[in-house]
Tab-separated table of C-alpha atoms in Angstrom:
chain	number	residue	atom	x	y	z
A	1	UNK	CA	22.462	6.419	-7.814
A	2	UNK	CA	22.532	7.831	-4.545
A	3	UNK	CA	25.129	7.497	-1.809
A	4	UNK	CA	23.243	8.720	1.887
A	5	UNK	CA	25.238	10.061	4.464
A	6	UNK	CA	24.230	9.923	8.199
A	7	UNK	CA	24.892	12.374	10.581
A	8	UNK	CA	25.038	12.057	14.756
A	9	UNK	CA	21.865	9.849	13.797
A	10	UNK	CA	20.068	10.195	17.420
A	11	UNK	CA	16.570	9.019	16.675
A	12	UNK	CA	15.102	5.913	15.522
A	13	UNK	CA	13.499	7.790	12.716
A	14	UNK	CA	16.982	7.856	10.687
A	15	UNK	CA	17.319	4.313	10.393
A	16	UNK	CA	13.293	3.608	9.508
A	17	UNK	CA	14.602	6.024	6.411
A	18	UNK	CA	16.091	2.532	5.520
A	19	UNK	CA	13.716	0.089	6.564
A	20	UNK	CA	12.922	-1.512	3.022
A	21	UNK	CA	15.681	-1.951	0.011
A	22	UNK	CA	16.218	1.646	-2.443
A	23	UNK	CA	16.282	1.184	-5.832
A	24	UNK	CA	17.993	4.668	-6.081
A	25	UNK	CA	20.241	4.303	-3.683
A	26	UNK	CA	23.600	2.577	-3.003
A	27	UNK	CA	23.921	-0.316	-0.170
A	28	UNK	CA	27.436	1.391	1.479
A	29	UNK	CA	25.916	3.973	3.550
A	30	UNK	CA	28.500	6.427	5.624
A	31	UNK	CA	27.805	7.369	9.121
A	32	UNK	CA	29.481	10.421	10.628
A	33	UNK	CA	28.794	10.423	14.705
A	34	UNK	CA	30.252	10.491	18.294
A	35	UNK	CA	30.864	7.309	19.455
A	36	UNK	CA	27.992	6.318	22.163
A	37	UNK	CA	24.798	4.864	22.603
A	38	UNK	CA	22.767	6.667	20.153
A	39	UNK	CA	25.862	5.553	17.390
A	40	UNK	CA	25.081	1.756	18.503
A	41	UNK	CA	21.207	2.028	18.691
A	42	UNK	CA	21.234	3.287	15.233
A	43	UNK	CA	23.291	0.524	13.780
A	44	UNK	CA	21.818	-1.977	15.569
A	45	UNK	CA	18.446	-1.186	13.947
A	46	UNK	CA	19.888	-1.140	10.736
A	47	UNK	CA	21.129	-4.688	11.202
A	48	UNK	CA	17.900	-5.778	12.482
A	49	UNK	CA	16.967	-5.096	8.986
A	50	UNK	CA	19.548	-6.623	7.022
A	51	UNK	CA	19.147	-10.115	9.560
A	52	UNK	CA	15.187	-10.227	9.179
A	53	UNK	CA	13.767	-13.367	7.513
A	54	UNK	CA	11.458	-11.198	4.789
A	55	UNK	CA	12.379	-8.959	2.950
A	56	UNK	CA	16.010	-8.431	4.322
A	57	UNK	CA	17.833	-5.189	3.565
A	58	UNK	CA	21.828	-5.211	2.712
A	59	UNK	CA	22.703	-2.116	4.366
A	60	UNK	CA	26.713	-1.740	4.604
A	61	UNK	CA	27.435	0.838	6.864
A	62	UNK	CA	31.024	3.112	6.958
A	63	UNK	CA	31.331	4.468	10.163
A	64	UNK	CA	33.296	7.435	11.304
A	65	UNK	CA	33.454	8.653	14.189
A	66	UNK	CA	34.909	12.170	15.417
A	67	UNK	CA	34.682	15.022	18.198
A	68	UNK	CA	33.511	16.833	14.830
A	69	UNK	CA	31.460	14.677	12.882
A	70	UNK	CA	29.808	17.289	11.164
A	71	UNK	CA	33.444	19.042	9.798
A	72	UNK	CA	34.638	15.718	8.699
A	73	UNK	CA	30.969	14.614	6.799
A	74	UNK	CA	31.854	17.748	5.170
A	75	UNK	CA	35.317	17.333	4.303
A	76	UNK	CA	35.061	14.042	3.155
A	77	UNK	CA	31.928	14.478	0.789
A	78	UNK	CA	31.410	10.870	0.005
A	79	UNK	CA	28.067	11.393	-1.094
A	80	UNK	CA	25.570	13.459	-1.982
A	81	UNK	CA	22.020	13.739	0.719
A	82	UNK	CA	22.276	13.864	4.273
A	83	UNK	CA	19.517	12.312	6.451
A	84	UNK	CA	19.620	14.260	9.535
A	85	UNK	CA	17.373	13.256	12.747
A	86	UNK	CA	18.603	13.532	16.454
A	87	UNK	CA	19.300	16.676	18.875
A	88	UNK	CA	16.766	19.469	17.538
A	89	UNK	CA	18.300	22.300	19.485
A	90	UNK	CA	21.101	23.118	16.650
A	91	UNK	CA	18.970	21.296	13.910
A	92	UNK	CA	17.902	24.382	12.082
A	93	UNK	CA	21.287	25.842	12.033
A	94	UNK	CA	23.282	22.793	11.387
A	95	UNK	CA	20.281	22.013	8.033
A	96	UNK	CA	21.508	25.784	6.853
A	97	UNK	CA	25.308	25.229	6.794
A	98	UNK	CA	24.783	21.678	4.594
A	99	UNK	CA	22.727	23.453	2.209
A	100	UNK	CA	25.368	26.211	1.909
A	101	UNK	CA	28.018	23.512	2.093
A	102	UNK	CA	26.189	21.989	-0.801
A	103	UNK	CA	24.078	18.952	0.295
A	104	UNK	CA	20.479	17.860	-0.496
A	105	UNK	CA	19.274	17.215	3.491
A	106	UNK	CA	16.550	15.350	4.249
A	107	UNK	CA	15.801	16.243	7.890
A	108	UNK	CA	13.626	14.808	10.492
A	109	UNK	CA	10.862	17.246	12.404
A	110	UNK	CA	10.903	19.829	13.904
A	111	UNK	CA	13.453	21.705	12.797
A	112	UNK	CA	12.461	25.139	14.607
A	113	UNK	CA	13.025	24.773	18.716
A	114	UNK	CA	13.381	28.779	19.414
A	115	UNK	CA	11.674	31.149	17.507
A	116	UNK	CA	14.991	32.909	16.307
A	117	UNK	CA	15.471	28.966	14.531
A	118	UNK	CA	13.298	30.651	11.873
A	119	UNK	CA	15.687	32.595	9.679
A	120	UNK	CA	17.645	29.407	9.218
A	121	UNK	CA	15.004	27.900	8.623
A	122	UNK	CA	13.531	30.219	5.735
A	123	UNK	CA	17.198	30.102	4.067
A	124	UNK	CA	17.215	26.645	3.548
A	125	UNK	CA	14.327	26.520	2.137
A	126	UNK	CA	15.257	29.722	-0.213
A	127	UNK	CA	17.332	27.449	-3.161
A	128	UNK	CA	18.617	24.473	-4.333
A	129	UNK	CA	20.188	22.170	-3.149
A	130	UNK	CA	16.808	20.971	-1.559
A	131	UNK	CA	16.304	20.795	2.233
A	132	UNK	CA	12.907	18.833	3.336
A	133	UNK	CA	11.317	17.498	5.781
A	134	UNK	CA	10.886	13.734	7.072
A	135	UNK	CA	7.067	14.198	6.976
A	136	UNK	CA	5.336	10.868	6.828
A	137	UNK	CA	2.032	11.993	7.141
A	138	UNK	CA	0.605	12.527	2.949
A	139	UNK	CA	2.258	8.780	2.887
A	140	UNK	CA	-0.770	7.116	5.114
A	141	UNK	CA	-3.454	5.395	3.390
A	142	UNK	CA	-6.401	6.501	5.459
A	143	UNK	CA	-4.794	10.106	6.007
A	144	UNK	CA	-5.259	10.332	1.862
A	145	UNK	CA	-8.535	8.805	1.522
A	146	UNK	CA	-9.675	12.023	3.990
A	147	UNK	CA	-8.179	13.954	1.685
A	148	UNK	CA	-10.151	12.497	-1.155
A	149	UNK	CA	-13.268	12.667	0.882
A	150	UNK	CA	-12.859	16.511	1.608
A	151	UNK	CA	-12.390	17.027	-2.108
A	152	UNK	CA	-15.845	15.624	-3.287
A	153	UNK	CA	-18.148	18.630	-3.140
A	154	UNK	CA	-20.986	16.529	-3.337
A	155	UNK	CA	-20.328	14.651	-0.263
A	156	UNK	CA	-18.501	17.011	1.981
A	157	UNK	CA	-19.348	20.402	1.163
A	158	UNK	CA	-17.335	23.288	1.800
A	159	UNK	CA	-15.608	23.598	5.306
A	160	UNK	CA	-18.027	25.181	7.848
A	161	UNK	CA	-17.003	28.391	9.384
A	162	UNK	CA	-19.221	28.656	12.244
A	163	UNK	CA	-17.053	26.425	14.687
A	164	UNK	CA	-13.934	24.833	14.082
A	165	UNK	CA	-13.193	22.996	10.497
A	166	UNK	CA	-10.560	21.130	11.520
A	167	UNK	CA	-10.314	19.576	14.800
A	168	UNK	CA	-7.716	17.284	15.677
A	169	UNK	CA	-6.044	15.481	18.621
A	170	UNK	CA	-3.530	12.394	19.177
A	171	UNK	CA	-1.660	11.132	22.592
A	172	UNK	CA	1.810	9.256	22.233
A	173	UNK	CA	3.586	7.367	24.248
A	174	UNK	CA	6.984	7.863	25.930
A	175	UNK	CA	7.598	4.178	26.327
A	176	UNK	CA	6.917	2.002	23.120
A	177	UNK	CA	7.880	-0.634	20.817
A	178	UNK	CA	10.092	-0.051	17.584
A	179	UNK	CA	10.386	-2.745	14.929
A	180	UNK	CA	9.141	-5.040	17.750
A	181	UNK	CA	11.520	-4.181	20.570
A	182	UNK	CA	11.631	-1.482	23.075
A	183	UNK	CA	12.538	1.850	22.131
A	184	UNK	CA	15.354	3.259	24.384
A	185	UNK	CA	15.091	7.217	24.012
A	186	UNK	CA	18.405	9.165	24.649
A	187	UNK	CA	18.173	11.315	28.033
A	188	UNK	CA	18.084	14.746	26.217
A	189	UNK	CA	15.188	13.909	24.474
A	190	UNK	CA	13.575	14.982	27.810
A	191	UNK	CA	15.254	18.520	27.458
A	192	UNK	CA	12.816	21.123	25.464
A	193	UNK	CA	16.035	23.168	24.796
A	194	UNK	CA	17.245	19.953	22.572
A	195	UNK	CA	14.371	18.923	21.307
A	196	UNK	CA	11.429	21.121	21.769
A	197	UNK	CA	8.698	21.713	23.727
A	198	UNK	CA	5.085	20.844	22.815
A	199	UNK	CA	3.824	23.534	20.322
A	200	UNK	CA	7.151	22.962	17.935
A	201	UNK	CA	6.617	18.734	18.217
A	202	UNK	CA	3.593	16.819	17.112
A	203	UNK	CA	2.219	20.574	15.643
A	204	UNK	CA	4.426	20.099	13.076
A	205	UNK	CA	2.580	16.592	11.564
A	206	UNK	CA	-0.793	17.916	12.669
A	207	UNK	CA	-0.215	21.402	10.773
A	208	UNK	CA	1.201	19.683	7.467
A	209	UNK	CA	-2.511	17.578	7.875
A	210	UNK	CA	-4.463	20.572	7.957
A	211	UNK	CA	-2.487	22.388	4.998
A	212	UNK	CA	-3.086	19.411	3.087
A	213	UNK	CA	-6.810	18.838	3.653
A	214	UNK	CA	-7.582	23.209	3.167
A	215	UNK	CA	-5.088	23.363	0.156
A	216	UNK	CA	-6.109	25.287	-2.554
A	217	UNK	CA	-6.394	28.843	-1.412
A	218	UNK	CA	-2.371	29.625	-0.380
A	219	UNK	CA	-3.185	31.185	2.884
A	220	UNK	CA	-0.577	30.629	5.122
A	221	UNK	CA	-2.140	29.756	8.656
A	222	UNK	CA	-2.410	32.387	10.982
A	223	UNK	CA	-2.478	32.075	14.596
A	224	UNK	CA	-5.506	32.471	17.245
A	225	UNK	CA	-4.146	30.762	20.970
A	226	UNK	CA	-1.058	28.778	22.080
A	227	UNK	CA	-0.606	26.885	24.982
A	228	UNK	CA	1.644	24.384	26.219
A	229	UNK	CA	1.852	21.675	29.694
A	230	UNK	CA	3.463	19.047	31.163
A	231	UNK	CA	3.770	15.501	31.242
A	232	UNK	CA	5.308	13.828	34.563
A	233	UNK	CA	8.145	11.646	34.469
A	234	UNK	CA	8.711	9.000	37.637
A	235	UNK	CA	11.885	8.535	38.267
A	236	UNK	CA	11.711	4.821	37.435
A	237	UNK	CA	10.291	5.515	33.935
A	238	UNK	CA	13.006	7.576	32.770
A	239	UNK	CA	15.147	4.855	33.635
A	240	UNK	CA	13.242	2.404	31.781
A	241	UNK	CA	12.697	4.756	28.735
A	242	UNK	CA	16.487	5.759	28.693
A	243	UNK	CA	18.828	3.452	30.310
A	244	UNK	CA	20.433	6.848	32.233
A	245	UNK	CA	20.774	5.687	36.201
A	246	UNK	CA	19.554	9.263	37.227
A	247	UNK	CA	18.486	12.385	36.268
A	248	UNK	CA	21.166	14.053	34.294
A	249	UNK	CA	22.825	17.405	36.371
A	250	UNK	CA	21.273	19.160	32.948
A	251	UNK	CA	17.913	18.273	33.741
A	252	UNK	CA	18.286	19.574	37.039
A	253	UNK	CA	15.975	22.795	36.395
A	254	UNK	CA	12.902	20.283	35.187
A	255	UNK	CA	13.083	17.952	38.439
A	256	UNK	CA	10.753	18.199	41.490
A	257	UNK	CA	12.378	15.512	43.827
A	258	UNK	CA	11.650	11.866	41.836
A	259	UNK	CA	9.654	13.456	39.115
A	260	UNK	CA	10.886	15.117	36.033
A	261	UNK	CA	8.288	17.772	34.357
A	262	UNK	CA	8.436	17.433	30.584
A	263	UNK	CA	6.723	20.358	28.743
A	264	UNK	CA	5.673	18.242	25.422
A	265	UNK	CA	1.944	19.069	25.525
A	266	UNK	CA	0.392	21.910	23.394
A	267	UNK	CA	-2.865	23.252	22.385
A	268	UNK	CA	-3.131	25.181	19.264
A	269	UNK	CA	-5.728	27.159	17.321
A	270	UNK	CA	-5.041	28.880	13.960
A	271	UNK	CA	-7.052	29.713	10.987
A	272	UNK	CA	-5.803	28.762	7.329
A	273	UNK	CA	-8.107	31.002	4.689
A	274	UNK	CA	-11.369	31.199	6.406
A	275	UNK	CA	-11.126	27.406	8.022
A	276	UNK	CA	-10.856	27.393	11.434
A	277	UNK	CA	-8.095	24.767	13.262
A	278	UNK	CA	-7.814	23.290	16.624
A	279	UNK	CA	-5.219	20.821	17.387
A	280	UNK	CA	-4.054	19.211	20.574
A	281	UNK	CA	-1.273	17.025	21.237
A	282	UNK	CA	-0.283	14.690	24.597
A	283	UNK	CA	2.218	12.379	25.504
A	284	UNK	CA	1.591	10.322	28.097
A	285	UNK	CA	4.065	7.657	29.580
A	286	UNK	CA	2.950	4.520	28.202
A	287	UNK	CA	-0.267	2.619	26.889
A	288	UNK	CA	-1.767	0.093	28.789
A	289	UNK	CA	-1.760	-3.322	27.843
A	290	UNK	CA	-3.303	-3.970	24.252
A	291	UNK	CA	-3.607	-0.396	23.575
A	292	UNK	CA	-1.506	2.180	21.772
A	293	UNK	CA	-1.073	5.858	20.279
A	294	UNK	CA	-4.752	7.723	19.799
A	295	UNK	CA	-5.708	10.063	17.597
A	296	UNK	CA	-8.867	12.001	15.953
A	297	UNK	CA	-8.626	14.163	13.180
A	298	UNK	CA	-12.491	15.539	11.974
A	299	UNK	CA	-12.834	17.784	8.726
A	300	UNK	CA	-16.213	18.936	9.372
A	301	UNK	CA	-18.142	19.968	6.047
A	302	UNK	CA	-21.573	21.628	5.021
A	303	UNK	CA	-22.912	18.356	3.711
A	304	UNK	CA	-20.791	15.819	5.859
A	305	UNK	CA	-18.349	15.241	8.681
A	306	UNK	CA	-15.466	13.090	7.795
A	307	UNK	CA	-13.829	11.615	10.810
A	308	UNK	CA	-10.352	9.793	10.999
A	309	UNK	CA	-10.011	7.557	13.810
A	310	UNK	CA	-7.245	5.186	15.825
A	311	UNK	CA	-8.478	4.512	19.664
A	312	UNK	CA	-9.787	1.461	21.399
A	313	UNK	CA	-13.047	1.550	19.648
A	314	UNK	CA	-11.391	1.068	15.964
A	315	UNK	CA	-9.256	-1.603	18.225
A	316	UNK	CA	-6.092	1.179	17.528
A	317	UNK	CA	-6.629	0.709	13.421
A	318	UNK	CA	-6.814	4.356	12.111
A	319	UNK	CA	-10.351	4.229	10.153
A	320	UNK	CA	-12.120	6.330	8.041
A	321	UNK	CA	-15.885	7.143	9.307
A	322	UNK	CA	-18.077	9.816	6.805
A	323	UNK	CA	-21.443	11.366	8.974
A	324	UNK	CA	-23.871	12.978	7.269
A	325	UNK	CA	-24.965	16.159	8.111
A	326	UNK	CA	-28.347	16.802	5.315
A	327	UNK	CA	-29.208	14.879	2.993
A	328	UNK	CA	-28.418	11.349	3.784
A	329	UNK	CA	-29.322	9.826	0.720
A	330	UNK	CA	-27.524	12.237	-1.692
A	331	UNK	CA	-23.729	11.929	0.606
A	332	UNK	CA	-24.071	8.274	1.042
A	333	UNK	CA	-25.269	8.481	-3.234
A	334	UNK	CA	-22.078	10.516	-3.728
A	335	UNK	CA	-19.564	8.237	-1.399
A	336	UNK	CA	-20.533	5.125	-3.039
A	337	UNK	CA	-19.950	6.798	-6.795
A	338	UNK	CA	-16.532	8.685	-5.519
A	339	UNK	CA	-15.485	5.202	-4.128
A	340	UNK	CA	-16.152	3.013	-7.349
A	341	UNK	CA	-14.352	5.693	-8.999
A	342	UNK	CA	-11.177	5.126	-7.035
A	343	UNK	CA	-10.883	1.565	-7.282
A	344	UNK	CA	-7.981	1.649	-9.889
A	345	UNK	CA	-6.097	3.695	-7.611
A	346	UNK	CA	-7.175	1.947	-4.247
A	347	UNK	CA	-8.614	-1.482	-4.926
A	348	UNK	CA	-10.307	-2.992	-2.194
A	349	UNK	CA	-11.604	0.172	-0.116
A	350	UNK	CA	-15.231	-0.097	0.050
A	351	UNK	CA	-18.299	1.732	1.702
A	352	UNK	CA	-20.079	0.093	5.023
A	353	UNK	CA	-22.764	1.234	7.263
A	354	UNK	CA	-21.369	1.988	11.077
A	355	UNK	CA	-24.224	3.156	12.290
A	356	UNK	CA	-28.081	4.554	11.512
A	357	UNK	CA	-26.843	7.620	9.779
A	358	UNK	CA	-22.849	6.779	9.777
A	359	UNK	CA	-20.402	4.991	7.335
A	360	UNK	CA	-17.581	3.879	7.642
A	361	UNK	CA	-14.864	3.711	4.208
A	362	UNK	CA	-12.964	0.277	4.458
A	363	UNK	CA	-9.198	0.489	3.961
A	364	UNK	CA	-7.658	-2.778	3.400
A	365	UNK	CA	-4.564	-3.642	4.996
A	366	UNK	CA	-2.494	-4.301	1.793
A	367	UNK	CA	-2.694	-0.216	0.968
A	368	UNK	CA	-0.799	0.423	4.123
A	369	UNK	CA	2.045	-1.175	6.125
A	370	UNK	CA	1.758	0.670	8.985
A	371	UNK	CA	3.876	4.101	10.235
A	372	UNK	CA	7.091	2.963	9.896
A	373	UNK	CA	6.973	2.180	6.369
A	374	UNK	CA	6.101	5.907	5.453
A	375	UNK	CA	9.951	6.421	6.342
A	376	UNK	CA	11.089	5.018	3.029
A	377	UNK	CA	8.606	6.486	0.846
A	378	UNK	CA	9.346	9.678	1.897
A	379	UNK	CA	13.156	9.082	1.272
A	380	UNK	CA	11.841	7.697	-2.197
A	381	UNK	CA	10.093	10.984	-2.411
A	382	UNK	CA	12.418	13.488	-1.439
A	383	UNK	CA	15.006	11.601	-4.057
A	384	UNK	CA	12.469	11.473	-7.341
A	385	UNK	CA	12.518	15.823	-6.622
A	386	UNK	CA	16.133	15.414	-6.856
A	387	UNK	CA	16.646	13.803	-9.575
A	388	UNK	CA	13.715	15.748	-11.377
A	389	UNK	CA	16.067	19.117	-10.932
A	390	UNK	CA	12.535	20.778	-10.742
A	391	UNK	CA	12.634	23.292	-7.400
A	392	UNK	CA	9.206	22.412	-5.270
A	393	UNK	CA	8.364	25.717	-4.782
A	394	UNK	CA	4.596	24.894	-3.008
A	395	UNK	CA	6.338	22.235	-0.781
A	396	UNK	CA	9.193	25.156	0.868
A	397	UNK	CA	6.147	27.520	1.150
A	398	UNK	CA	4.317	25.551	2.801
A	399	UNK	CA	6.771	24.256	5.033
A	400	UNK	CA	7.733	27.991	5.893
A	401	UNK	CA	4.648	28.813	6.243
A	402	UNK	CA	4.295	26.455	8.737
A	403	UNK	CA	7.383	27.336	10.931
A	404	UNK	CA	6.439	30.664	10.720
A	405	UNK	CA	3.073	29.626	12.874
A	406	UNK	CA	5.273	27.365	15.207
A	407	UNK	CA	7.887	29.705	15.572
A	408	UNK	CA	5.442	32.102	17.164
A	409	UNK	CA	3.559	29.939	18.762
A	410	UNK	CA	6.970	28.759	20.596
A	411	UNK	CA	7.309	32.406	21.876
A	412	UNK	CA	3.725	32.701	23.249
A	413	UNK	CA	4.454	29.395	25.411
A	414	UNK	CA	7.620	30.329	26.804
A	415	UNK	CA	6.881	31.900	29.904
A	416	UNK	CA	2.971	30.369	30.629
C-alpha cells in the first residue's frame, strides 16, 4: 500500500491522478501547499469525485499548509511518492532534491523550462528512487493501435526517408471544460518563465509519440529547426480563464496595452535514427461551439500511411485512418489479418472502408474513456515499477533523451 503525498498541487492534472479508486493506494491522501486558490481548486476537484453518482471515489484529504510546504512534506514523511504538477519554473530542481531526499516522484510535464533545467533533470533520472513523468500519451487507445499499425511490416513498410516520417500537429485551447466545468487556470500559467514557453510544452507529449512509434533503434533524436510564437490574450479572456481582475505587475513585460502575448507556440523538426520528425503545436483561446482540441499525427510508411485523427471531420473523436500507398490489395490483405489477430487484446476494433483507396480501423468506445482517464493509469503504472524494484532503464533514457532535444531547442527560441 501506498500513501501519495501532494505538493503545491497547481494544475488540474494532479487531481485527474485520482480520478478513479487505487487498489494500491491508501484513501488518506496528504496535501502540502500555500493556502490560495490553486489549494481550493485542487480539493474541490477531488470532491467532485468522491460526490459523483458512478463510480464515486473516497478520497480523504490531510491538508497542510505552510510558507514552506516543500520543507515540511519533507520533514514529516508521511508517505512514500510525491505527485508533483503546478509552477514548472523550479520543477526540475525541486523533482532532484525529493529524489535525493528519498521519494519516488511522479511529476507532471515538462519538467525542463531553461536549458540549464537539464542537469537536474539527468540526475533524477540517474537512480532509484524513481522519478517519472505524468505522460498519458502510450495510455490512449487509438495512439496504441498506430503503434500496432507501424509495427506490421506487411502493411506499413519501413518509414520513408525522402520527406518527413513523422508529421504531427494539435491546437489546444486556453479556455475549456474539466470534468464538466470550466477550467480556471492560475495567472502564472501565462508566464513562460513558470511554465514554459512553446518548444518545452506540448513537444514533450508529441516527442514521447514519436519515440514510441520509431522505437527499436536507440537513437536519441537529434535536432534540425526550432521555432517558437505567440498566442494573443484579450484582456477579457484572461479574466475569464483566470479569475485575476488584471494583468499581474509580473506580466508586465508580455502586455501590449489590453493584450497579453503568450509565447506557447512551437515548431519543431528533429530526426530519430534515419526518420525524419516535424511537429507543431498551437494554442488558441477557445473552440467554438461544438468543437474542441485538434490534432494529426501521420506515420508515413513504404507500403502505407497511417493517419491519427481528432478535428471536425472525425466530429473531434481521435480515429485511426490506414492509406495505401502500393499495393492495395496486399495492405488492406494484411490489416484485416493483423486486426483479427488482435481481437483478444482489443475486442471490437474492426476494419471499414473510408474512402476508394482509404480505411479507416474502428475503435470502440469501451477501449477508451477519454484523456482524463489516462491520469490514473499512469499513476497505476508508475506504482507496478515500484513495487517491481526493477530500475526502467529504457524509460529514463528515453525521457533524457528527450529533454536533451527540448532543452536545446529552448535555447534556439529564446531570442527569435
Amino acid at each position: 500500500m501506498h500513501w501519495l503525498l501532494f505538493l503545491d498541487p497547481g494544475h488540474f492534472h494532479a487531481a485527474l491522478t485520482l480520478r478513479v479508486p487505487q487498489a494500491r493506494v491508501a484513501d488518506e491522501i496528504f496535501v502540502y501547499a500555500s493556502e490560495g486558490a490553486e489549494l481550493r481548486d485542487f480539493l474541490a476537484l477531488v470532491e467532485r469525485f468522491n460526490c459523483r453518482a458512478e463510480n464515486p471515489t473516497r478520497w480523504h484529504p490531510v491538508v497542510t499548509t505552510s510558507d514552506d510546504p516543500f520543507a515540511r512534506l519533507v520533514d514529516e514523511r508521511r508517505g512514500d511518492v510525491v505527485i508533483l504538477a503546478g509552477r514548472n519554473g523550479s520543477k526540475a530542481r525541486t523533482v532532484r532534491r525529493l529524489h535525493e531526499s528519498g521519494f519516488h516522484v511522479l511529476a507532471d510535464k515538462p519538467w525542463l523550462v531553461e536549458p540549464g533545467d537539464l542537469e537536474h533533470v539527468r540526475a533524477s533520472l540517474a537512480d532509484w528512487p524513481l522519478a517519472a513523468e505524468i505522460m498519458t500519451g502510450r495510455h490512449d487507445a487509438a495512439a496504441g493501435l498506430v503503434k500496432r499499425l507501424v509495427g506490421v511490416p506487411t502493411l506499413f513498410g519501413t518509414f520513408r526517408d525522402d520527406g518527413p516520417g513523422i508529421e504531427q500537429d494539435s491546437v489546444h485551447h486556453l479556455e475549456k471544460l474539466v470534468d464538466g466545468a470550466p477550467l480556471r487556470r492560475p495567472w502564472w500559467y501565462f508566464d513562460v518563465r513558470v511554465q514554459g514557453t512553446g518548444p518545452v510544452d506540448i513537444p514533450t507529449h508529441l516527442v514521447d509519440q514519436a519515440q514510441w512509434l520509431v522505437d527499436g533503434d536507440g537513437a536519441a533524436p537529434l535536432l534540425l529547426s526550432a521555432r517558437a510564437s505567440s498566442t494573443r490574450v484579450p484582456a477579457d479572456a484572461f479574466r475569464r480563464i483566470t479569475g485575476e481582475p488584471r494583468f499581474p505587475r509580473e506580466l508586465e513585460r508580455f502586455v501590449d496595452g489590453d493584450t497579453l502575448r503568450y509565447r506557447c507556440n512551437a515548431e519543431l523538426a528533429y530526426k530519430i535514427g534515419r526518420v525524419t520528425v516535424n511537429a507543431a503545436t498551437r494554442w488558441d483561446l477557445a473552440a467554438s461551439p461544438g468543437s474542441g482540441d485538434t490534432s494529426h499525427s501521420i506515420a508515413h510508411g513504404t507500403r502505407a500511411d497511417v493517419r491519427l485523427e481528432q478535428s471536425a471531420r472525425t466530429k473531434f473523436r481521435r480515429r485511426v485512418f490506414v492509406q495505401p500507398r502500393t499495393d492495395v490489395a496486399g495492405v488492406a490483405h494484411a490489416l484485416h489479418e493483423a486486426v483479427a489477430a488482435w481481437q483478444p487484446e482489443l475486442p471490437g476494433i474492426e476494419v471499414v472502408r473510408a474512402g476508394p483507396e482509404t480505411f479507416e480501423v474502428t475503435v470502440p468506445p469501451a477501449l477508451d474513456g477519454g484523456h482524463e482517464t489516462h491520469f490514473a493509469r499512469v499513476l497505476d503504472e508508475f506504482l507496478t515499477i515500484v513495487d517491481a524494484k526493477r530500475w526502467p532503464s529504457a524509460l529514463a533514457e528515453r525521457t533524457l533523451a528527450k529533454y536533451t532535444l527540448l532543452a536545446e531547442a529552448a535555447a534556439r527560441t529564446r531570442a527569435d
